[in-house]
Short mmCIF file of C-alpha atoms in Angstrom, two decimals:
data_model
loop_
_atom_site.label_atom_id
_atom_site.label_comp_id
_atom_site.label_asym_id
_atom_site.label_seq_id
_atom_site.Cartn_x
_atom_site.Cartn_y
_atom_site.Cartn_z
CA UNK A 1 94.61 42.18 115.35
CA UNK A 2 94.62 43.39 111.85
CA UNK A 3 97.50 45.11 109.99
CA UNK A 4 98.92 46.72 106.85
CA UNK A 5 102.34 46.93 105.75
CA UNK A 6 103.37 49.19 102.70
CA UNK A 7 107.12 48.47 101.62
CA UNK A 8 108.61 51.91 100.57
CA UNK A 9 107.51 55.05 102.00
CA UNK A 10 109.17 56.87 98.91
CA UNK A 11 108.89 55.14 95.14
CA UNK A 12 110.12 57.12 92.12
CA UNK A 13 109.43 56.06 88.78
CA UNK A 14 110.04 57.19 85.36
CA UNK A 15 107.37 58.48 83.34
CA UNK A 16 105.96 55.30 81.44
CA UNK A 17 107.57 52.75 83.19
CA UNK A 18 105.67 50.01 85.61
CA UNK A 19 104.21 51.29 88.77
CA UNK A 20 104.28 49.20 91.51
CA UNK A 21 103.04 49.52 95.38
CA UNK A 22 103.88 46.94 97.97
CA UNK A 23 100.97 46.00 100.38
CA UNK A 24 101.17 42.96 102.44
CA UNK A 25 98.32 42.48 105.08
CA UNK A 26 97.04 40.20 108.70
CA UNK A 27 93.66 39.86 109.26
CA UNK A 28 92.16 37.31 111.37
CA UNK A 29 89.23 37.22 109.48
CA UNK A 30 88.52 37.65 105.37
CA UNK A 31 89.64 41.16 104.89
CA UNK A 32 88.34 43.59 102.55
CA UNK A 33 90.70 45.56 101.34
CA UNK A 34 91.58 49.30 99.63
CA UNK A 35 93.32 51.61 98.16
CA UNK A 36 92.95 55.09 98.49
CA UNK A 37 95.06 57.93 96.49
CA UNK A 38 95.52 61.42 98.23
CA UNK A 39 96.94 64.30 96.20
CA UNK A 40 98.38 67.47 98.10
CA UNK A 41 95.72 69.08 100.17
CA UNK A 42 93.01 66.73 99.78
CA UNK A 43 91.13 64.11 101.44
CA UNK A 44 91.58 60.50 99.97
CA UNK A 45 89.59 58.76 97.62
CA UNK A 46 89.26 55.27 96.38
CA UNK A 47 91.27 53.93 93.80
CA UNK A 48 90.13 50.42 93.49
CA UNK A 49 88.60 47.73 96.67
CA UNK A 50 88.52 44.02 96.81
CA UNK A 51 85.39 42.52 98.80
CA UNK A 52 85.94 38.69 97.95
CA UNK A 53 84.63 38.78 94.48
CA UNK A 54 87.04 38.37 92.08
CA UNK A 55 90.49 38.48 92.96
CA UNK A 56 92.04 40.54 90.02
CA UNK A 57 90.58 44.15 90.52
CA UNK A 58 90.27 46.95 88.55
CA UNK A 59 90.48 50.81 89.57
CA UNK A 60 90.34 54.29 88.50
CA UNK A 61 93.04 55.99 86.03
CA UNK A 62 94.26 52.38 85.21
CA UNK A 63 95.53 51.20 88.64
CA UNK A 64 94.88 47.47 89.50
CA UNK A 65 95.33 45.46 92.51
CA UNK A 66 95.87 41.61 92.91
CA UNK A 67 94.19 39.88 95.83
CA UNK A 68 96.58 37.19 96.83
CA UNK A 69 95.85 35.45 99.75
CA UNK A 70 98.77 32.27 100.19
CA UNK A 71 100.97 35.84 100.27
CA UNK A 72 98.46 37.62 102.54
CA UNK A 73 99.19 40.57 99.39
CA UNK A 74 97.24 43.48 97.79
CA UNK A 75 99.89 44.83 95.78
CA UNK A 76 99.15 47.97 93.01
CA UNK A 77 99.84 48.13 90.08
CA UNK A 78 99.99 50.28 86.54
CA UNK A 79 101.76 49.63 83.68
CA UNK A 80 102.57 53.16 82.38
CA UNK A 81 102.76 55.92 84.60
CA UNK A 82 101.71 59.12 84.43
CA UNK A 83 102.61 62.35 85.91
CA UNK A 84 99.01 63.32 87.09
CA UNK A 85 99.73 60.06 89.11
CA UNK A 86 102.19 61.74 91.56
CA UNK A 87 100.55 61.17 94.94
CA UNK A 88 100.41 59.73 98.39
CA UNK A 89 98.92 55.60 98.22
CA UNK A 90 97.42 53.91 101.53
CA UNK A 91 96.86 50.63 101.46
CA UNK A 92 93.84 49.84 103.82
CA UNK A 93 92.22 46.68 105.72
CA UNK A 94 88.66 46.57 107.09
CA UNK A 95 86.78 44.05 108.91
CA UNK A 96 83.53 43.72 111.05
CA UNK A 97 80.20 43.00 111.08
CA UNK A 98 77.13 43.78 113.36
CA UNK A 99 77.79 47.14 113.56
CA UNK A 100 81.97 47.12 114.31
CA UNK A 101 83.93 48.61 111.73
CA UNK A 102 87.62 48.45 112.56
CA UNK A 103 89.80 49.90 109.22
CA UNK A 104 93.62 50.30 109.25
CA UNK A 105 95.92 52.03 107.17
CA UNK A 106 99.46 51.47 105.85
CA UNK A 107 102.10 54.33 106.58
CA UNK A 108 101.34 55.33 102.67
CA UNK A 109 103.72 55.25 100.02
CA UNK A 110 104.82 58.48 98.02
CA UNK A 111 105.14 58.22 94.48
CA UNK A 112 107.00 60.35 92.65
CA UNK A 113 107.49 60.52 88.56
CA UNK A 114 109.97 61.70 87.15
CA UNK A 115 109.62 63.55 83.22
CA UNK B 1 77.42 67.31 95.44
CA UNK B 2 77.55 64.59 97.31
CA UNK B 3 80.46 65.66 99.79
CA UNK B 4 81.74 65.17 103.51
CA UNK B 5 82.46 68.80 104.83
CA UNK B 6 84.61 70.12 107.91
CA UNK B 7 85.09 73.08 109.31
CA UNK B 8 87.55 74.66 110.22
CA UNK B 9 89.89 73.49 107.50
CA UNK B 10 93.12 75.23 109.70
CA UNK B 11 92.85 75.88 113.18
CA UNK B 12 95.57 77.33 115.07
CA UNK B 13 95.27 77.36 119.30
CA UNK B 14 96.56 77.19 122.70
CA UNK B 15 97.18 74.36 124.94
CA UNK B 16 93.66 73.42 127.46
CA UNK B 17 91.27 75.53 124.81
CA UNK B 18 88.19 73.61 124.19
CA UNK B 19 87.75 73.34 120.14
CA UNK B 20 85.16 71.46 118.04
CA UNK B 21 85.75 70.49 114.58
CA UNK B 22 82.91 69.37 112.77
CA UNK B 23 81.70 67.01 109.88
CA UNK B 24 78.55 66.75 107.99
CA UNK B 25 77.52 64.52 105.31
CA UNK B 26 75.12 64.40 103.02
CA UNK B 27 74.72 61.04 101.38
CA UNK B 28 72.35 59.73 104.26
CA UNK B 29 75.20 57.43 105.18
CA UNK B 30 74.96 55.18 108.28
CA UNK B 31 79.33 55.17 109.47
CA UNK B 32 81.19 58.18 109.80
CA UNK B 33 84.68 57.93 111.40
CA UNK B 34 87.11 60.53 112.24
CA UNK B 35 90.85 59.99 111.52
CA UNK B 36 94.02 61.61 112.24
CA UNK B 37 97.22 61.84 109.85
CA UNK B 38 100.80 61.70 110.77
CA UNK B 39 104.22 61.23 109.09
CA UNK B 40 105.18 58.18 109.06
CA UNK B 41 102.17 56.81 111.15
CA UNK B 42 99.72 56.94 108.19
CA UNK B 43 95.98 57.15 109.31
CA UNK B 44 94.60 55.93 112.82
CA UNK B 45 91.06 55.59 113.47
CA UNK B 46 89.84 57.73 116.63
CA UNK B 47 86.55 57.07 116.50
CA UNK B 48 83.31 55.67 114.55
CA UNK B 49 80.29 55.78 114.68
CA UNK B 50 77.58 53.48 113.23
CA UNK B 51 74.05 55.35 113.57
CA UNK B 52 72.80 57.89 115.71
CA UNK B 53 73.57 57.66 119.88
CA UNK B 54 75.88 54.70 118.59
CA UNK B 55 79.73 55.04 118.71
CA UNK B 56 82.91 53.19 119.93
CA UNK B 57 86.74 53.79 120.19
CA UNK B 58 89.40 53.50 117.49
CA UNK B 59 93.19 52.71 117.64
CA UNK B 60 93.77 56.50 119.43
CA UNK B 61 90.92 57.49 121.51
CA UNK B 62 92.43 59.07 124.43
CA UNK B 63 91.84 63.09 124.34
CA UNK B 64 88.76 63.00 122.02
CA UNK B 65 84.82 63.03 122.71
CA UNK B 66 82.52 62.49 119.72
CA UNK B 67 78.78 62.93 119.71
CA UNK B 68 76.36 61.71 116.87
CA UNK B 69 72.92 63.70 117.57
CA UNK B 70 71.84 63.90 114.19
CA UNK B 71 72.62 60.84 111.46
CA UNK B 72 74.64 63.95 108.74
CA UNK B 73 76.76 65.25 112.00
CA UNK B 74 80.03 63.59 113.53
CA UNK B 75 81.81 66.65 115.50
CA UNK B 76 85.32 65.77 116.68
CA UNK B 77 85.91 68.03 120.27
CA UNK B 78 88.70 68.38 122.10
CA UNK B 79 88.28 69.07 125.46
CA UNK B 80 92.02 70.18 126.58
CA UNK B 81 93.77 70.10 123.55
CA UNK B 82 97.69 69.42 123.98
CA UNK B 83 100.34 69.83 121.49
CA UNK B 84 100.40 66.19 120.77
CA UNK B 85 97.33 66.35 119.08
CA UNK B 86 98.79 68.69 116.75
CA UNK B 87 98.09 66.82 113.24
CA UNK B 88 95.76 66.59 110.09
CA UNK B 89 92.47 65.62 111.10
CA UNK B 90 90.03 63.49 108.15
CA UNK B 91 86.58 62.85 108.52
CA UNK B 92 85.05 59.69 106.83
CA UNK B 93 81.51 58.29 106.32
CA UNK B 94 80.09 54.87 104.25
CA UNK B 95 77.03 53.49 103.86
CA UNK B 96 77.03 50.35 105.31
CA UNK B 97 80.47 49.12 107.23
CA UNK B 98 83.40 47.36 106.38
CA UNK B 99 83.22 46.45 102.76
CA UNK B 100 81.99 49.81 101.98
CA UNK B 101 83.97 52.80 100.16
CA UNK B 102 84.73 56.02 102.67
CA UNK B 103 84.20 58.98 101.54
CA UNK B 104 86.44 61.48 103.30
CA UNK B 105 86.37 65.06 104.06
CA UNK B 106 88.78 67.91 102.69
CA UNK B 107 90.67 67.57 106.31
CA UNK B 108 91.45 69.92 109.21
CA UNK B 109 94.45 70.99 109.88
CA UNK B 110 94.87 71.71 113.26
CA UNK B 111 98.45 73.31 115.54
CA UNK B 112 98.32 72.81 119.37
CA UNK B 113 100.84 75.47 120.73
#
């Protein structure tokens, strides 16, 4: 059975400093994996998604995400933060074929920046 | 605009009162799946559906029916509705399964007194 673990329901961070969400993952098969943003009172959206290409992945508003697989991690990443950035993060895991889709989310992870 | 849309966006009832919330989307998309939100719990799956007549249980199916009639439609009912269920509803739809982007909905909102 597939999981997703996000360390740290609650991360603050000064404006400019490093941003940094935990995700660590199980997946009995090659995952593919997400992250989706949700600001108040709105659905989520994608920030960034790895599907076994390249491991190093790139996202909206300058979020990336590492595919490390000896660490079974997809952790997130910015280097300056912003305070548009100020948001709920869920880390997500999908896997299936022939018509199954299974896709679990983390708990999310709140970040908060502080001026 | 390509959007996912559900109605009602708040919904406030009584225990055993049959509701429907419903989801349409038009990007011609083959998945939808309908999600519920919780603190602490994150999202669980309740149900998906892959094309039209086709759909199978999530993580939390117990309580919900789904029916996919038309390929843009994916309503959510509730047939006896019990304060458990009280939570923030999503509805999601991709193209093509697993290693494809969802696209959610604005969410429901829904209180089970």
């Amino acid at each position: 059975a597939q999981s997703v673990t996000q360390l740290g329901s609650h991360v603050s961070v000064s404006e400019g400093a490093l941003v940094l969400l935990r995700c660590n993952y199980s997946s009995s098969v090659p995952p593919y994996l997400f992250w989706y943003v949700q600001y108040p009172n709105q659905g989520l959206q994608l920030l960034l998604k790895y599907t076994s290409a390249a491991t190093l992945v790139k996202g909206i508003n300058g979020f990336e995400a590492e595919f490390k697989k000896s660490e079974t991690s997809f952790h997130l990443t910015k280097p300056s933060a912003h305070m548009s950035d100020a948001a709920e993060y869920f880390c997500a895991v999908s896997e299936g074929s022939g018509g199954y889709q299974k896709v679990t989310f983390g708990i999310g992870t709140k970040l908060q920046v502080i001026p | 605009e390509a959007q996912v849309t559900q109605n009602p966006r708040y919904l406030i009832t009584v225990t055993g009162k049959k509701l429907t919330v419903t989801c349409s989307q038009n990007m011609n998309h083959e998945y939808m799946s309908w999600y519920r939100q919780d603190p602490g719990l994150g999202l669980r799956q309740i149900y998906y559906s892959m094309n039209v007549e086709v759909t199978d249980k999530g993580d939390v199916p117990e309580g919900y029916k789904v029916s996919r009639k038309e390929k843009r439609n994916f309503p959510l009912i509730l047939e006896s509705p019990s304060p458990n269920q009280t939570s923030l509803y999503f509805c999601a739809s991709n193209r093509q399964g697993p290693r494809d982007t969802q696209y959610f909905g604005p969410g429901t909102r829904l209180t089970v007194l």
